[in-house]
XYZ file of C-alpha atoms in Angstrom:
672
model
C 69.442 74.150 -52.772
C 69.512 72.889 -56.526
C 70.326 77.101 -57.349
C 73.207 76.599 -54.921
C 75.208 73.674 -56.300
C 77.662 75.741 -57.454
C 78.554 77.830 -54.947
C 81.808 77.212 -53.354
C 83.237 79.609 -50.769
C 82.044 82.920 -49.342
C 78.252 83.902 -47.894
C 75.774 83.199 -50.638
C 73.569 86.395 -51.863
C 72.857 84.815 -55.417
C 69.447 84.659 -57.008
C 67.473 81.660 -55.322
C 63.768 81.206 -55.658
C 61.194 80.133 -53.101
C 59.978 76.828 -54.165
C 60.771 74.150 -51.533
C 61.646 70.874 -52.477
C 64.170 69.823 -49.922
C 65.452 69.834 -46.495
C 68.617 71.267 -44.963
C 69.438 72.110 -40.819
C 70.537 75.537 -40.069
C 73.342 74.747 -37.378
C 74.962 78.260 -36.528
C 73.991 82.010 -36.908
C 77.243 84.319 -37.343
C 78.210 87.892 -38.018
C 82.328 87.933 -39.736
C 84.590 90.433 -38.965
C 82.789 92.268 -42.409
C 79.685 92.767 -41.145
C 78.163 89.916 -42.763
C 75.261 88.341 -41.276
C 74.790 84.122 -42.506
C 73.077 81.012 -41.591
C 75.438 78.063 -41.227
C 73.518 75.378 -43.056
C 74.042 71.707 -43.284
C 72.685 69.912 -46.495
C 72.907 66.109 -47.012
C 74.516 66.019 -50.080
C 78.208 65.202 -48.408
C 81.692 66.970 -48.079
C 81.943 67.519 -52.057
C 79.124 70.190 -51.940
C 80.013 74.095 -50.576
C 82.435 74.602 -48.457
C 83.204 70.872 -47.104
C 79.625 69.968 -47.362
C 78.064 73.328 -45.183
C 76.985 76.856 -46.735
C 77.257 80.209 -45.436
C 73.383 81.574 -46.447
C 72.907 85.387 -46.145
C 71.246 86.049 -42.881
C 68.301 89.059 -42.480
C 67.195 89.758 -45.806
C 64.442 91.811 -45.721
C 61.838 89.066 -46.996
C 60.307 87.071 -44.392
C 61.012 83.923 -46.652
C 64.380 84.102 -45.889
C 67.079 84.032 -48.479
C 65.891 81.138 -51.033
C 62.917 80.340 -48.859
C 65.378 79.015 -45.813
C 62.636 80.679 -42.889
C 59.171 79.518 -44.565
C 58.651 76.184 -42.849
C 61.807 76.338 -40.179
C 61.653 73.731 -37.356
C 62.854 74.195 -33.982
C 62.369 73.253 -30.165
C 61.010 75.336 -27.574
C 62.597 75.259 -24.309
C 59.305 75.199 -21.600
C 61.392 73.912 -18.544
C 63.559 75.163 -15.696
C 67.403 74.899 -16.492
C 68.992 71.651 -15.625
C 72.052 72.074 -13.162
C 74.919 73.010 -14.716
C 77.746 70.844 -15.480
C 81.138 71.037 -14.210
C 83.751 72.592 -16.266
C 85.432 70.771 -19.554
C 88.972 70.451 -18.931
C 88.991 70.211 -22.527
C 90.280 73.857 -23.951
C 87.792 73.974 -27.741
C 90.434 74.226 -30.535
C 89.979 77.193 -32.908
C 88.941 76.343 -36.124
C 90.460 78.355 -39.591
C 87.636 76.524 -41.920
C 84.510 75.360 -41.600
C 85.172 71.659 -40.112
C 82.722 68.964 -38.953
C 85.031 69.059 -36.176
C 83.412 68.360 -32.711
C 85.446 70.607 -30.798
C 83.775 73.829 -32.848
C 81.043 75.393 -31.295
C 77.686 73.502 -30.756
C 75.142 73.502 -33.496
C 71.503 75.811 -32.525
C 68.064 74.550 -32.143
C 66.887 75.141 -35.488
C 66.504 71.871 -36.996
C 64.281 68.987 -38.856
C 66.618 66.450 -38.149
C 66.595 64.417 -34.372
C 70.684 64.965 -34.684
C 72.474 67.318 -35.372
C 75.973 67.714 -35.887
C 78.525 69.811 -34.760
C 80.279 72.380 -37.124
C 82.336 75.446 -36.604
C 83.224 78.759 -37.743
C 85.845 80.944 -39.173
C 88.014 81.629 -36.030
C 87.180 84.908 -34.369
C 84.425 84.973 -36.250
C 81.433 83.806 -33.743
C 79.831 86.829 -32.739
C 76.008 85.938 -32.552
C 73.018 88.272 -33.171
C 70.254 86.082 -32.821
C 67.236 86.597 -35.545
C 65.843 83.137 -35.651
C 64.179 81.420 -38.010
C 60.972 80.996 -35.838
C 57.465 82.818 -36.863
C 56.756 83.713 -33.402
C 56.235 87.695 -33.005
C 58.501 88.489 -30.026
C 59.168 91.777 -28.570
C 62.753 90.969 -27.963
C 65.338 87.930 -27.336
C 67.876 89.633 -25.487
C 68.369 92.979 -23.820
C 71.788 93.638 -26.254
C 69.561 92.919 -29.799
C 68.466 95.348 -31.849
C 64.776 96.198 -32.126
C 62.966 93.272 -33.454
C 60.039 94.979 -33.445
C 57.217 92.327 -32.816
C 54.912 92.086 -29.336
C 53.854 88.225 -28.361
C 51.008 87.722 -30.769
C 47.168 87.633 -28.451
C 45.058 86.273 -30.047
C 41.204 84.694 -30.004
C 39.361 82.454 -31.751
C 34.988 81.749 -31.697
C 33.427 79.503 -33.833
C 30.287 77.478 -33.136
C 30.364 74.080 -32.688
C 31.178 71.678 -35.629
C 33.350 74.888 -37.547
C 36.559 73.485 -37.579
C 37.645 76.085 -34.742
C 39.980 73.485 -32.613
C 41.495 71.893 -35.550
C 42.702 75.630 -37.005
C 43.833 76.620 -32.856
C 46.108 73.372 -33.720
C 47.265 74.695 -36.753
C 48.067 78.367 -35.208
C 49.738 76.671 -31.885
C 51.678 74.791 -34.209
C 53.163 77.571 -36.954
C 53.049 80.560 -33.775
C 54.154 78.640 -30.728
C 51.265 80.809 -29.062
C 50.003 79.190 -25.650
C 46.191 77.453 -26.306
C 44.132 78.430 -23.423
C 40.845 76.260 -23.454
C 38.169 77.041 -20.220
C 37.199 73.562 -20.724
C 40.781 73.006 -20.360
C 41.299 74.932 -17.400
C 38.700 73.800 -15.588
C 39.834 70.465 -15.366
C 43.805 71.383 -14.840
C 43.017 73.406 -11.881
C 40.281 71.110 -10.096
C 42.665 67.994 -10.955
C 45.688 70.735 -9.027
C 43.335 71.582 -6.518
C 44.339 74.929 -6.566
C 41.681 77.819 -4.421
C 39.540 78.385 -8.126
C 39.800 74.832 -8.146
C 38.110 73.893 -5.500
C 35.805 76.661 -6.446
C 35.073 75.498 -9.609
C 34.247 71.907 -8.309
C 31.747 73.212 -6.028
C 29.901 74.771 -8.724
C 30.553 71.780 -11.053
C 29.534 69.547 -8.274
C 25.647 70.726 -7.791
C 25.533 70.737 -11.371
C 25.510 74.338 -12.000
C 27.448 76.897 -13.958
C 31.127 78.491 -12.910
C 30.435 81.963 -12.556
C 31.706 84.104 -14.516
C 34.085 86.079 -12.240
C 35.403 82.291 -11.002
C 36.215 81.485 -14.946
C 37.580 84.676 -15.579
C 39.778 84.246 -12.851
C 41.313 81.317 -13.916
C 41.808 82.414 -17.635
C 43.764 85.519 -15.555
C 45.898 83.358 -13.965
C 47.137 81.408 -16.649
C 47.757 84.979 -18.707
C 50.298 85.888 -16.039
C 52.324 82.737 -16.463
C 55.648 83.442 -17.800
C 55.447 80.941 -20.774
C 52.773 82.737 -22.259
C 54.176 86.103 -21.707
C 56.939 84.454 -24.007
C 55.011 83.097 -26.022
C 52.100 84.630 -26.522
C 48.513 83.441 -25.910
C 45.349 81.679 -28.104
C 42.473 82.290 -26.160
C 39.917 79.491 -27.649
C 36.062 80.417 -27.171
C 36.814 83.000 -24.368
C 34.690 85.064 -23.538
C 31.603 83.853 -23.696
C 29.897 86.243 -22.386
C 29.540 89.983 -22.330
C 30.680 90.214 -18.164
C 34.046 88.202 -19.363
C 34.656 90.547 -21.886
C 34.330 93.665 -19.621
C 36.274 92.006 -17.366
C 38.859 91.976 -19.194
C 38.846 94.862 -20.675
C 38.520 96.351 -17.059
C 42.142 94.532 -16.661
C 43.841 95.794 -20.432
C 43.669 92.411 -21.769
C 42.820 92.470 -25.496
C 43.786 91.041 -28.281
C 45.557 91.954 -31.216
C 42.715 90.101 -33.682
C 39.331 88.383 -32.644
C 38.699 85.705 -35.394
C 35.399 84.334 -36.347
C 34.795 81.548 -37.811
C 31.856 81.586 -40.160
C 29.844 78.697 -41.161
C 26.024 78.156 -42.311
C 24.021 76.609 -39.577
C 22.520 73.599 -41.703
C 26.181 72.980 -42.594
C 27.161 73.024 -38.929
C 23.542 70.959 -38.130
C 25.216 68.013 -40.629
C 28.263 68.159 -39.152
C 27.171 67.465 -35.756
C 24.275 64.856 -36.137
C 26.474 62.903 -38.647
C 28.843 62.320 -36.568
C 29.600 59.099 -35.339
C 31.554 57.684 -32.164
C 33.166 54.085 -32.272
C 33.280 52.840 -28.580
C 35.830 50.444 -29.257
C 38.512 52.814 -30.429
C 37.020 55.890 -29.331
C 36.994 56.794 -32.894
C 35.685 59.719 -34.595
C 33.532 59.333 -37.620
C 30.676 61.015 -39.831
C 28.401 59.071 -41.842
C 29.102 61.250 -45.358
C 32.044 62.821 -44.753
C 34.200 60.552 -43.036
C 32.822 57.081 -43.025
C 33.954 54.145 -41.124
C 36.706 51.695 -43.281
C 34.216 48.747 -42.757
C 30.771 47.188 -42.027
C 32.035 45.474 -38.641
C 32.981 49.125 -37.563
C 30.166 50.528 -39.021
C 27.384 48.056 -36.802
C 28.791 48.697 -33.370
C 28.962 52.969 -34.074
C 26.734 54.993 -31.610
C 25.540 58.738 -31.598
C 26.973 61.081 -28.717
C 24.085 62.081 -26.507
C 24.732 65.968 -27.685
C 24.990 65.286 -31.271
C 21.433 64.877 -31.553
C 19.209 67.433 -33.744
C 17.590 69.128 -30.931
C 20.825 69.557 -28.418
C 23.096 70.762 -31.613
C 19.888 73.759 -32.207
C 20.196 74.569 -28.606
C 23.846 74.969 -28.877
C 23.769 77.090 -31.868
C 21.046 78.963 -30.646
C 23.581 79.787 -27.241
C 26.449 80.287 -28.942
C 24.376 82.920 -31.680
C 23.484 84.337 -28.454
C 26.632 84.979 -26.756
C 28.536 86.251 -29.780
C 25.791 88.939 -30.360
C 26.620 90.336 -26.727
C 30.355 90.260 -27.106
C 31.706 90.764 -30.536
C 30.836 94.796 -30.148
C 33.310 94.792 -27.549
C 35.689 93.472 -29.981
C 34.522 95.229 -33.442
C 37.640 96.984 -33.534
C 39.602 93.562 -33.733
C 37.117 91.481 -35.783
C 38.035 89.451 -38.925
C 34.973 87.252 -39.677
C 36.307 84.191 -41.760
C 34.261 81.734 -43.741
C 34.670 78.413 -42.287
C 33.325 76.433 -45.392
C 36.043 75.960 -47.052
C 38.847 73.555 -47.088
C 40.974 73.712 -43.587
C 44.136 74.332 -45.453
C 42.415 77.662 -47.680
C 40.968 78.940 -43.559
C 43.972 78.815 -42.405
C 46.117 80.208 -45.349
C 43.770 83.409 -44.754
C 44.367 83.385 -41.123
C 47.923 82.831 -41.134
C 48.000 85.903 -43.322
C 46.030 88.222 -41.028
C 48.827 86.801 -38.231
C 51.412 87.747 -40.162
C 50.489 90.928 -41.121
C 50.221 92.306 -37.469
C 53.664 90.863 -36.876
C 54.776 92.959 -39.522
C 52.824 96.315 -38.862
C 53.977 95.630 -35.516
C 57.507 96.195 -36.664
C 56.832 98.982 -38.626
C 55.172 100.881 -36.001
C 58.007 99.736 -33.324
C 60.197 101.380 -36.327
C 58.365 105.180 -36.613
C 57.850 105.092 -33.384
C 62.159 104.364 -32.964
C 62.511 107.230 -35.122
C 60.650 110.154 -33.077
C 57.172 109.733 -34.523
C 54.321 107.747 -33.847
C 52.024 105.767 -36.780
C 49.187 108.546 -36.195
C 51.910 110.959 -37.610
C 52.680 109.407 -41.273
C 49.842 110.468 -42.495
C 49.954 113.041 -45.316
C 46.235 113.232 -45.783
C 45.770 117.257 -44.569
C 46.073 119.649 -46.654
C 48.708 120.900 -44.535
C 50.593 118.677 -44.963
C 50.593 117.955 -48.978
C 53.802 118.786 -50.228
C 52.822 119.849 -53.650
C 52.914 118.764 -56.998
C 56.236 117.174 -58.147
C 57.751 118.739 -61.331
C 58.985 117.803 -64.635
C 56.157 115.963 -65.631
C 56.309 115.547 -69.544
C 59.729 113.608 -68.653
C 59.401 110.051 -69.526
C 59.302 107.390 -68.081
C 58.413 108.779 -65.165
C 60.545 108.254 -62.092
C 59.508 106.242 -59.170
C 59.257 108.870 -56.672
C 57.171 110.632 -59.227
C 55.194 107.442 -59.262
C 55.137 106.999 -55.049
C 53.736 110.295 -55.074
C 50.989 109.503 -57.235
C 50.004 106.515 -55.790
C 50.069 107.503 -52.109
C 48.161 110.709 -53.067
C 45.107 108.697 -54.684
C 45.467 106.129 -51.439
C 45.387 108.624 -48.578
C 42.171 110.927 -50.480
C 40.501 107.298 -51.813
C 41.082 105.955 -47.573
C 39.387 109.137 -46.174
C 36.102 108.570 -48.610
C 35.780 105.056 -47.691
C 36.390 106.110 -44.152
C 33.629 108.806 -44.177
C 30.952 105.955 -45.753
C 31.488 106.680 -49.368
C 30.612 103.408 -51.677
C 30.448 104.588 -55.042
C 33.909 105.851 -56.124
C 35.964 107.185 -59.137
C 39.347 108.157 -59.242
C 40.901 109.971 -62.408
C 44.185 110.265 -62.952
C 45.761 111.635 -65.966
C 49.774 111.803 -65.908
C 51.565 111.524 -69.277
C 51.972 107.347 -68.129
C 48.206 107.138 -67.338
C 47.092 108.832 -70.813
C 46.024 106.440 -73.342
C 46.369 109.133 -75.465
C 49.822 109.596 -75.508
C 52.312 107.090 -77.052
C 54.319 107.088 -73.976
C 50.926 105.143 -71.513
C 52.550 102.556 -70.002
C 49.546 100.073 -68.918
C 52.400 98.476 -65.888
C 52.005 102.105 -64.179
C 48.109 101.221 -64.114
C 48.650 97.749 -62.389
C 51.238 99.712 -59.667
C 48.962 102.056 -59.344
C 45.666 99.425 -58.739
C 48.921 96.953 -56.305
C 49.605 99.521 -54.209
C 45.794 100.533 -53.342
C 44.804 96.857 -53.122
C 47.421 95.676 -50.856
C 46.854 98.853 -48.355
C 43.625 97.924 -48.147
C 44.652 94.275 -47.422
C 46.816 95.479 -44.893
C 43.956 96.723 -42.894
C 42.162 93.088 -43.074
C 39.585 94.036 -45.737
C 38.922 91.143 -48.933
C 39.712 93.229 -51.924
C 38.392 91.858 -55.795
C 40.037 93.422 -58.388
C 38.268 92.997 -61.516
C 39.048 93.870 -65.076
C 36.507 93.627 -67.570
C 36.356 90.572 -70.093
C 35.748 89.922 -73.698
C 32.366 91.645 -74.717
C 30.275 91.196 -77.674
C 30.009 88.655 -81.118
C 31.301 88.463 -84.538
C 33.153 91.329 -85.553
C 32.375 93.772 -82.305
C 33.938 90.412 -79.810
C 36.758 91.479 -77.754
C 37.649 94.369 -75.552
C 39.612 97.411 -75.651
C 43.131 97.506 -76.521
C 43.887 99.608 -73.594
C 42.699 96.472 -71.632
C 45.139 94.007 -73.889
C 46.792 91.581 -71.153
C 45.596 93.153 -68.152
C 44.371 90.123 -66.711
C 47.867 88.787 -66.977
C 49.285 91.117 -65.840
C 47.573 90.653 -62.581
C 48.256 87.217 -62.315
C 52.176 87.673 -62.515
C 52.168 90.720 -60.353
C 54.456 90.141 -57.127
C 51.327 90.885 -54.340
C 53.943 90.870 -51.796
C 55.692 88.122 -49.570
C 52.696 87.485 -46.998
C 50.260 85.587 -49.676
C 47.934 88.046 -49.968
C 46.901 87.153 -53.551
C 44.598 84.248 -53.236
C 43.177 85.171 -49.646
C 42.996 89.326 -49.200
C 43.119 89.871 -52.956
C 41.390 87.732 -55.346
C 41.324 88.411 -59.302
C 37.710 88.925 -61.114
C 35.664 90.035 -64.328
C 33.368 92.341 -64.157
C 29.711 91.341 -63.415
C 27.001 90.317 -60.559
C 28.614 86.503 -60.853
C 31.902 88.281 -59.582
C 30.554 89.524 -56.127
C 31.074 86.851 -54.025
C 29.745 86.873 -50.030
C 33.326 86.966 -48.313
C 34.431 90.665 -50.459
C 35.010 93.407 -48.555
C 35.366 96.105 -51.738
C 35.922 95.837 -55.511
C 38.510 97.680 -57.777
C 37.307 98.247 -60.882
C 40.439 98.921 -63.496
C 39.381 100.908 -66.607
C 35.954 100.271 -67.180
C 34.937 101.439 -70.390
C 32.750 100.854 -73.304
C 34.072 100.072 -76.682
C 32.903 99.598 -79.734
C 29.872 98.355 -80.550
C 29.606 97.096 -76.645
C 28.131 98.850 -73.605
C 29.795 97.533 -69.709
C 27.905 99.994 -67.842
C 24.716 97.055 -67.755
C 27.616 95.108 -66.147
C 28.378 97.375 -63.811
C 25.226 98.066 -62.705
C 24.842 94.851 -61.862
C 27.627 94.134 -60.246
C 27.538 97.308 -58.168
C 23.854 95.917 -56.813
C 25.266 93.144 -55.715
C 27.778 94.756 -53.819
C 25.192 96.458 -52.363
C 27.304 98.936 -49.465
C 30.295 97.318 -49.823
C 32.584 100.186 -51.910
C 33.262 100.126 -55.610
C 36.474 101.903 -56.821
C 36.522 102.834 -60.496
C 39.812 103.569 -61.712
C 40.226 105.682 -64.532
C 36.869 104.920 -65.834
C 36.093 105.666 -69.435
C 32.125 105.436 -69.764
C 31.500 107.697 -72.507
C 29.064 106.710 -75.437
C 31.070 104.998 -78.748
C 29.853 103.660 -81.670
C 27.696 100.940 -82.199
C 26.928 98.338 -85.112
C 25.042 100.878 -86.572
C 26.658 104.058 -85.514
C 26.546 106.010 -82.270
C 25.582 103.843 -79.243
C 21.520 103.857 -79.233
C 19.679 106.796 -77.867
C 17.381 104.246 -75.893
C 18.936 104.326 -72.501
C 21.237 106.883 -72.647
C 20.016 109.023 -69.782
C 20.098 106.027 -67.843
C 23.783 105.046 -68.310
C 24.698 109.116 -67.652
C 22.658 109.084 -64.540
C 24.775 105.523 -63.265
C 27.707 107.195 -64.742
C 27.240 110.063 -62.328
C 26.118 107.792 -59.165
C 30.182 107.525 -58.415
C 31.868 110.470 -56.749
C 35.087 111.234 -57.872
C 37.423 110.819 -54.739
C 40.707 112.191 -56.596
C 41.426 113.657 -59.774
C 44.501 114.902 -61.496
C 45.247 116.092 -65.186
C 47.603 117.932 -66.630
C 46.446 120.977 -68.817
C 48.394 121.466 -71.974
C 48.246 124.119 -75.095
C 45.901 123.627 -77.429
C 46.434 120.921 -79.606
C 49.698 119.394 -78.010
C 50.957 117.717 -74.736
C 54.166 120.407 -74.641
C 54.501 122.832 -72.643
C 52.537 121.798 -69.619
C 50.504 125.045 -68.462
C 49.541 123.772 -65.061
C 47.419 121.182 -63.285
C 44.024 120.427 -62.115
C 43.936 118.610 -58.811
C 40.924 117.137 -56.356
C 42.200 115.149 -53.458
C 38.705 114.151 -50.947
C 37.926 115.887 -48.784
C 39.297 119.043 -50.399
C 38.240 121.291 -53.147
C 39.549 121.084 -56.928
C 42.082 123.369 -57.366
C 43.810 124.859 -60.197
C 47.553 124.808 -60.897
C 49.539 127.841 -63.245
C 53.525 125.740 -63.929
C 55.688 128.846 -63.499
C 59.253 128.608 -64.867
C 62.264 129.937 -62.119
C 65.409 131.645 -62.805
C 67.576 128.805 -62.077
C 66.134 126.465 -64.451
C 63.878 125.031 -62.192
C 59.549 124.936 -61.700
C 57.527 125.185 -59.515
C 53.151 124.427 -59.369
C 51.459 127.888 -57.956
C 47.358 127.332 -56.678
C 45.302 129.981 -58.481
C 41.825 129.005 -58.056
C 39.889 126.527 -55.705
C 36.572 125.366 -56.443
C 34.220 123.405 -54.606
C 32.387 121.625 -57.937
C 34.495 120.360 -60.636
C 35.322 123.715 -62.701
C 34.057 123.953 -66.589
C 36.390 124.871 -69.274
C 35.637 128.539 -68.798
C 35.941 128.366 -65.217
C 39.693 127.059 -65.653
C 40.193 129.945 -68.439
C 39.400 132.524 -66.335
C 41.606 131.273 -63.449
C 44.469 131.590 -65.795
C 43.461 134.483 -67.253
C 43.042 136.104 -63.216
C 39.040 137.381 -63.946
C 35.815 136.609 -62.583
C 34.149 133.719 -65.097
C 31.369 137.158 -65.150
C 34.085 138.877 -66.857
C 34.852 136.557 -69.251
C 33.800 136.200 -73.145
C 33.830 132.546 -74.473
C 36.782 130.865 -74.987
C 39.011 131.309 -78.454
C 41.985 131.334 -79.669
C 45.052 130.718 -77.485
C 42.912 129.665 -74.427
C 40.215 127.703 -76.148
C 42.574 124.652 -75.773
C 40.802 123.835 -72.464
C 37.854 123.324 -74.076
C 38.236 120.259 -75.471
C 39.970 118.533 -72.443
C 37.691 118.416 -69.629
């Protein structure tokens, strides 16, 4: 709030950051007569600050963090119990307030506070038109029938993990942040038995005789809990259930499906160490670990005991049982499955889970908005050839407009996604518009970075972990360095805006080119303009990286892998065939380049485009009488056309009838 210390009056809409170092209390939310939505916020710096100690903070901003990060760490009470019996009406008539005042006669504060006591405040008379929008992070279908379409239904989460995988800790953190109802079959069994319900009585019979409770009984118990009002309102977190294929089938038959199925993956040796190393203090009931969390003193150490189920044999048996159950049920949830590396710090694991859950909320909002506009989400895809809207015009106008850049970003993205859906794993994008042509003075590295960001974020939105790679310095001595085209790229990537939900560091990571950059958790790799430099060849590093990546997709964006001069002339001929073969192993999923007159970049003659899985298309630029222009399709080729093919297309005759290109049309020979 330091940035607002000089704000005196009105709704605050100015610039501020999201680096939190101070707590405030949101005591009201208002839409004033001018239609401005704002939070009424009380600070702790006294009446000389802001408007008598308060500030009106703009509400319903597009950022999920809220204005100045007000929604980032919101704390609020949740009411679960029944409503109290209404008290008799007060004979006191509330006073109208013409300015913000701490008078208790004004409207009461709202339940969004990190303070045990929230004072009452008032707003301008006649301005109390609440539009509940909430600082809470829970996904909700609706607060009231009259509120605008908010977008998000209650979250439904399943989580699974082997013994000692840290599942319990992550469940606690999820519940604390999202307010979900935590449902564990062990807790349910104990509660049902204790309450003496019909299900509890059945379970008690089996448990009393030492038998496992049948799947159907457990499923009935879970379904009964899922039908309760608090679960319907707040959403649910199913912990360690279903555990068998029949349980999963029972839920599916009832159309009970999660939004996400989280599996914590931890190596067996780590899990066994965590369990076998645990020790119980019989006096306090506290759990220690001989290595990770040793006792405070020798006295406690002397009385520690090993729990009966923490022996190596029993832990190994529990792990084997867990694996058998997982192998049986995971295929049923493959569409919702997200496997997360659980052998990391607790906070890092939760950051990744948190990003996944936030994206589910955002995607639900987007889908509902699309449906409200009369379209289903599936109809938005612009991938098919029939829906493509044609090449944009005025491509020699620099800088390119936002609309032109967005057109190419979307065109590239849809083609790349279709190729990956068809199980293509070695892909190449070649896009050569003026701002992405390093041979032109108008080349902009920022446009290339923006393309990479849009591509990576889209795959991250689908739950993929993307490694964005830019080659580092190569060579030694006079030949040390990186290509000029890539200078500063790594810094730009580090400081770029990667979205509001914390994608960078969780779903998107920045790396270099090489086998050592391939991590187990990476799902795909985007290499930015990999290229040979004078005296150095990047292909060996690329080959090592793709070998390490295995069947995971590797996407090259505007590669330049032609031979360059070496320290003693041209690159060695030794291995050249292998280099060319490797470069050719990448399949082009998108290609676009403008065609010009010989020796110039003006005027534009036409364009060559290919968007997977369509053919290569040649377009002629046509000037229209009204001063506008258009691109007319004149030829299609299954394979990439040669310069002779393109020349023949422009001349309107078959290649077989054409002599070697020369003169006016020779310009095409040097660019393809």
